[in-house]
mmCIF file of N, CA and C in Angstrom:
data_model
loop_
_atom_site.group_PDB
_atom_site.id
_atom_site.type_symbol
_atom_site.label_atom_id
_atom_site.label_comp_id
_atom_site.label_asym_id
_atom_site.label_seq_id
_atom_site.Cartn_x
_atom_site.Cartn_y
_atom_site.Cartn_z
ATOM 1 N N MET A 1 231.611 4.780 26.856
ATOM 2 C CA MET A 1 231.337 4.118 28.119
ATOM 3 C C MET A 1 231.402 2.599 27.919
ATOM 4 N N PRO A 2 231.886 1.899 28.924
ATOM 5 C CA PRO A 2 231.901 0.438 28.809
ATOM 6 C C PRO A 2 230.473 -0.123 28.888
ATOM 7 N N ARG A 3 230.335 -1.327 28.401
ATOM 8 C CA ARG A 3 229.033 -2.003 28.460
ATOM 9 C C ARG A 3 228.523 -2.057 29.884
ATOM 10 N N GLY A 4 227.235 -1.888 30.016
ATOM 11 C CA GLY A 4 226.619 -1.953 31.321
ATOM 12 C C GLY A 4 226.520 -0.632 32.060
ATOM 13 N N VAL A 5 227.136 0.404 31.511
ATOM 14 C CA VAL A 5 227.053 1.744 32.140
ATOM 15 C C VAL A 5 225.990 2.533 31.358
ATOM 16 N N PRO A 6 224.836 2.788 31.973
ATOM 17 C CA PRO A 6 223.823 3.530 31.235
ATOM 18 C C PRO A 6 224.205 4.982 31.074
ATOM 19 N N VAL A 7 223.983 5.497 29.879
ATOM 20 C CA VAL A 7 224.268 6.890 29.586
ATOM 21 C C VAL A 7 223.091 7.455 28.803
ATOM 22 N N ALA A 8 222.920 8.741 28.904
ATOM 23 C CA ALA A 8 221.892 9.434 28.119
ATOM 24 C C ALA A 8 222.553 10.588 27.386
ATOM 25 N N THR A 9 222.193 10.762 26.167
ATOM 26 C CA THR A 9 222.772 11.889 25.387
ATOM 27 C C THR A 9 221.647 12.811 24.943
ATOM 28 N N VAL A 10 221.953 14.071 24.921
ATOM 29 C CA VAL A 10 221.012 15.062 24.406
ATOM 30 C C VAL A 10 221.780 15.981 23.479
ATOM 31 N N ALA A 11 221.114 16.600 22.556
ATOM 32 C CA ALA A 11 221.765 17.445 21.566
ATOM 33 C C ALA A 11 222.341 18.689 22.215
ATOM 34 N N ILE A 12 223.393 19.216 21.620
ATOM 35 C CA ILE A 12 223.952 20.473 22.078
ATOM 36 C C ILE A 12 222.931 21.565 21.830
ATOM 37 N N ASN A 13 222.827 22.500 22.739
ATOM 38 C CA ASN A 13 221.872 23.608 22.695
ATOM 39 C C ASN A 13 220.403 23.122 22.789
ATOM 40 N N ASN A 14 220.179 22.014 23.498
ATOM 41 C CA ASN A 14 218.830 21.500 23.660
ATOM 42 C C ASN A 14 218.563 21.341 25.157
ATOM 43 N N ALA A 15 218.533 22.453 25.834
ATOM 44 C CA ALA A 15 218.384 22.435 27.288
ATOM 45 C C ALA A 15 217.028 21.849 27.710
ATOM 46 N N THR A 16 216.007 22.009 26.892
ATOM 47 C CA THR A 16 214.692 21.493 27.260
ATOM 48 C C THR A 16 214.752 19.989 27.435
ATOM 49 N N ASN A 17 215.288 19.272 26.474
ATOM 50 C CA ASN A 17 215.351 17.809 26.593
ATOM 51 C C ASN A 17 216.284 17.397 27.718
ATOM 52 N N ALA A 18 217.346 18.109 27.956
ATOM 53 C CA ALA A 18 218.219 17.779 29.078
ATOM 54 C C ALA A 18 217.490 17.949 30.400
ATOM 55 N N GLY A 19 216.723 19.033 30.498
ATOM 56 C CA GLY A 19 215.932 19.269 31.698
ATOM 57 C C GLY A 19 214.883 18.219 31.913
ATOM 58 N N LEU A 20 214.208 17.827 30.866
ATOM 59 C CA LEU A 20 213.175 16.793 30.982
ATOM 60 C C LEU A 20 213.782 15.462 31.402
ATOM 61 N N LEU A 21 214.942 15.148 30.876
ATOM 62 C CA LEU A 21 215.644 13.923 31.279
ATOM 63 C C LEU A 21 216.002 13.988 32.769
ATOM 64 N N ALA A 22 216.492 15.138 33.229
ATOM 65 C CA ALA A 22 216.837 15.301 34.639
ATOM 66 C C ALA A 22 215.626 15.121 35.524
ATOM 67 N N VAL A 23 214.490 15.700 35.112
ATOM 68 C CA VAL A 23 213.256 15.584 35.917
ATOM 69 C C VAL A 23 212.824 14.134 35.994
ATOM 70 N N ARG A 24 212.944 13.396 34.899
ATOM 71 C CA ARG A 24 212.574 11.970 34.929
ATOM 72 C C ARG A 24 213.472 11.192 35.894
ATOM 73 N N MET A 25 214.759 11.492 35.869
ATOM 74 C CA MET A 25 215.674 10.802 36.777
ATOM 75 C C MET A 25 215.376 11.165 38.231
ATOM 76 N N LEU A 26 215.158 12.461 38.525
ATOM 77 C CA LEU A 26 214.878 12.852 39.870
ATOM 78 C C LEU A 26 213.514 12.367 40.347
ATOM 79 N N GLY A 27 212.610 12.141 39.381
ATOM 80 C CA GLY A 27 211.298 11.659 39.720
ATOM 81 C C GLY A 27 211.254 10.283 40.324
ATOM 82 N N VAL A 28 212.367 9.555 40.216
ATOM 83 C CA VAL A 28 212.432 8.237 40.861
ATOM 84 C C VAL A 28 212.206 8.356 42.361
ATOM 85 N N ALA A 29 212.625 9.480 42.952
ATOM 86 C CA ALA A 29 212.494 9.679 44.371
ATOM 87 C C ALA A 29 211.508 10.764 44.768
ATOM 88 N N ASP A 30 210.771 11.315 43.799
ATOM 89 C CA ASP A 30 209.876 12.437 44.113
ATOM 90 C C ASP A 30 208.609 12.307 43.300
ATOM 91 N N ALA A 31 207.532 11.888 43.984
ATOM 92 C CA ALA A 31 206.239 11.697 43.322
ATOM 93 C C ALA A 31 205.674 12.989 42.743
ATOM 94 N N ASP A 32 205.969 14.132 43.376
ATOM 95 C CA ASP A 32 205.476 15.403 42.860
ATOM 96 C C ASP A 32 206.079 15.705 41.503
ATOM 97 N N LEU A 33 207.370 15.428 41.328
ATOM 98 C CA LEU A 33 208.001 15.640 40.037
ATOM 99 C C LEU A 33 207.380 14.752 38.953
ATOM 100 N N VAL A 34 207.073 13.517 39.311
ATOM 101 C CA VAL A 34 206.458 12.587 38.360
ATOM 102 C C VAL A 34 205.121 13.148 37.923
ATOM 103 N N ALA A 35 204.341 13.641 38.853
ATOM 104 C CA ALA A 35 203.010 14.189 38.545
ATOM 105 C C ALA A 35 203.140 15.447 37.663
ATOM 106 N N ARG A 36 204.093 16.298 37.990
ATOM 107 C CA ARG A 36 204.275 17.531 37.202
ATOM 108 C C ARG A 36 204.789 17.193 35.812
ATOM 109 N N MET A 37 205.637 16.196 35.694
ATOM 110 C CA MET A 37 206.135 15.770 34.396
ATOM 111 C C MET A 37 204.999 15.212 33.543
ATOM 112 N N SER A 38 204.153 14.411 34.155
ATOM 113 C CA SER A 38 203.013 13.858 33.436
ATOM 114 C C SER A 38 202.091 14.967 32.932
ATOM 115 N N GLN A 39 201.899 15.975 33.762
ATOM 116 C CA GLN A 39 201.019 17.119 33.354
ATOM 117 C C GLN A 39 201.670 17.880 32.212
ATOM 118 N N TYR A 40 202.974 18.084 32.247
ATOM 119 C CA TYR A 40 203.709 18.790 31.181
ATOM 120 C C TYR A 40 203.544 18.015 29.873
ATOM 121 N N LEU A 41 203.720 16.716 29.923
ATOM 122 C CA LEU A 41 203.595 15.899 28.713
ATOM 123 C C LEU A 41 202.184 15.958 28.164
ATOM 124 N N GLU A 42 201.197 15.939 29.028
ATOM 125 C CA GLU A 42 199.808 16.029 28.572
ATOM 126 C C GLU A 42 199.543 17.390 27.965
ATOM 127 N N ASP A 43 200.084 18.434 28.552
ATOM 128 C CA ASP A 43 199.872 19.778 28.028
ATOM 129 C C ASP A 43 200.499 19.995 26.662
ATOM 130 N N THR A 44 201.631 19.364 26.408
ATOM 131 C CA THR A 44 202.316 19.541 25.115
ATOM 132 C C THR A 44 201.820 18.581 24.045
ATOM 133 N N LYS A 45 201.032 17.621 24.428
ATOM 134 C CA LYS A 45 200.541 16.579 23.501
ATOM 135 C C LYS A 45 199.802 17.183 22.331
ATOM 136 N N ASP A 46 198.893 18.132 22.575
ATOM 137 C CA ASP A 46 198.109 18.719 21.494
ATOM 138 C C ASP A 46 198.999 19.490 20.508
ATOM 139 N N ASP A 47 200.007 20.211 21.022
ATOM 140 C CA ASP A 47 200.927 20.925 20.138
ATOM 141 C C ASP A 47 201.646 19.978 19.209
ATOM 142 N N VAL A 48 202.121 18.870 19.768
ATOM 143 C CA VAL A 48 202.873 17.897 18.999
ATOM 144 C C VAL A 48 201.950 17.255 17.926
ATOM 145 N N LEU A 49 200.743 16.899 18.292
ATOM 146 C CA LEU A 49 199.815 16.272 17.352
ATOM 147 C C LEU A 49 199.408 17.240 16.233
ATOM 148 N N THR A 50 199.269 18.514 16.563
ATOM 149 C CA THR A 50 198.949 19.526 15.552
ATOM 150 C C THR A 50 200.078 19.657 14.544
ATOM 151 N N LYS A 51 201.308 19.717 15.048
ATOM 152 C CA LYS A 51 202.465 19.807 14.144
ATOM 153 C C LYS A 51 202.581 18.566 13.280
ATOM 154 N N ALA A 52 202.337 17.415 13.865
ATOM 155 C CA ALA A 52 202.434 16.148 13.118
ATOM 156 C C ALA A 52 201.355 16.104 12.007
ATOM 157 N N ASP A 53 200.172 16.588 12.290
ATOM 158 C CA ASP A 53 199.114 16.594 11.270
ATOM 159 C C ASP A 53 199.475 17.525 10.130
ATOM 160 N N LYS A 54 200.018 18.703 10.463
ATOM 161 C CA LYS A 54 200.400 19.651 9.433
ATOM 162 C C LYS A 54 201.521 19.073 8.563
ATOM 163 N N LEU A 55 202.469 18.464 9.186
ATOM 164 C CA LEU A 55 203.575 17.835 8.462
ATOM 165 C C LEU A 55 203.065 16.730 7.541
ATOM 166 N N GLN A 56 202.186 15.915 8.032
ATOM 167 C CA GLN A 56 201.608 14.821 7.249
ATOM 168 C C GLN A 56 200.798 15.342 6.079
ATOM 169 N N LYS A 57 200.010 16.376 6.316
ATOM 170 C CA LYS A 57 199.108 16.890 5.305
ATOM 171 C C LYS A 57 199.841 17.721 4.228
ATOM 172 N N ASP A 58 200.729 18.628 4.686
ATOM 173 C CA ASP A 58 201.331 19.583 3.753
ATOM 174 C C ASP A 58 202.715 19.207 3.270
ATOM 175 N N GLY A 59 203.347 18.240 3.932
ATOM 176 C CA GLY A 59 204.693 17.824 3.521
ATOM 177 C C GLY A 59 205.778 18.615 4.254
ATOM 178 N N TRP A 60 206.962 18.089 4.247
ATOM 179 C CA TRP A 60 208.052 18.711 5.033
ATOM 180 C C TRP A 60 208.501 20.044 4.488
ATOM 181 N N GLU A 61 208.488 20.216 3.170
ATOM 182 C CA GLU A 61 208.952 21.498 2.618
ATOM 183 C C GLU A 61 208.035 22.653 3.018
ATOM 184 N N SER A 62 206.735 22.429 2.958
ATOM 185 C CA SER A 62 205.789 23.436 3.373
ATOM 186 C C SER A 62 205.872 23.675 4.869
ATOM 187 N N TYR A 63 206.097 22.616 5.604
ATOM 188 C CA TYR A 63 206.218 22.746 7.073
ATOM 189 C C TYR A 63 207.388 23.623 7.496
ATOM 190 N N LEU A 64 208.531 23.431 6.804
ATOM 191 C CA LEU A 64 209.741 24.205 7.139
ATOM 192 C C LEU A 64 209.737 25.609 6.564
ATOM 193 N N ASN A 65 208.971 25.851 5.518
ATOM 194 C CA ASN A 65 208.896 27.159 4.877
ATOM 195 C C ASN A 65 207.483 27.668 4.879
ATOM 196 N N PRO A 66 206.998 28.131 6.045
ATOM 197 C CA PRO A 66 205.578 28.549 6.114
ATOM 198 C C PRO A 66 205.268 29.767 5.284
#
């Protein structure tokens, strides 16, 4: 893309992140989507922090090979 054209990329086979990006873009015009997105992020926060703690404490090898 030429300079000045905003683009977003997501990984192949990563529909979740593509969907979340779409919701954020659509949320510009829909307050309900913004609220629901905020709730989703809050709901997943504990899962992410738990995984981060395990990774920090046990190391990446143990994390990937439970």
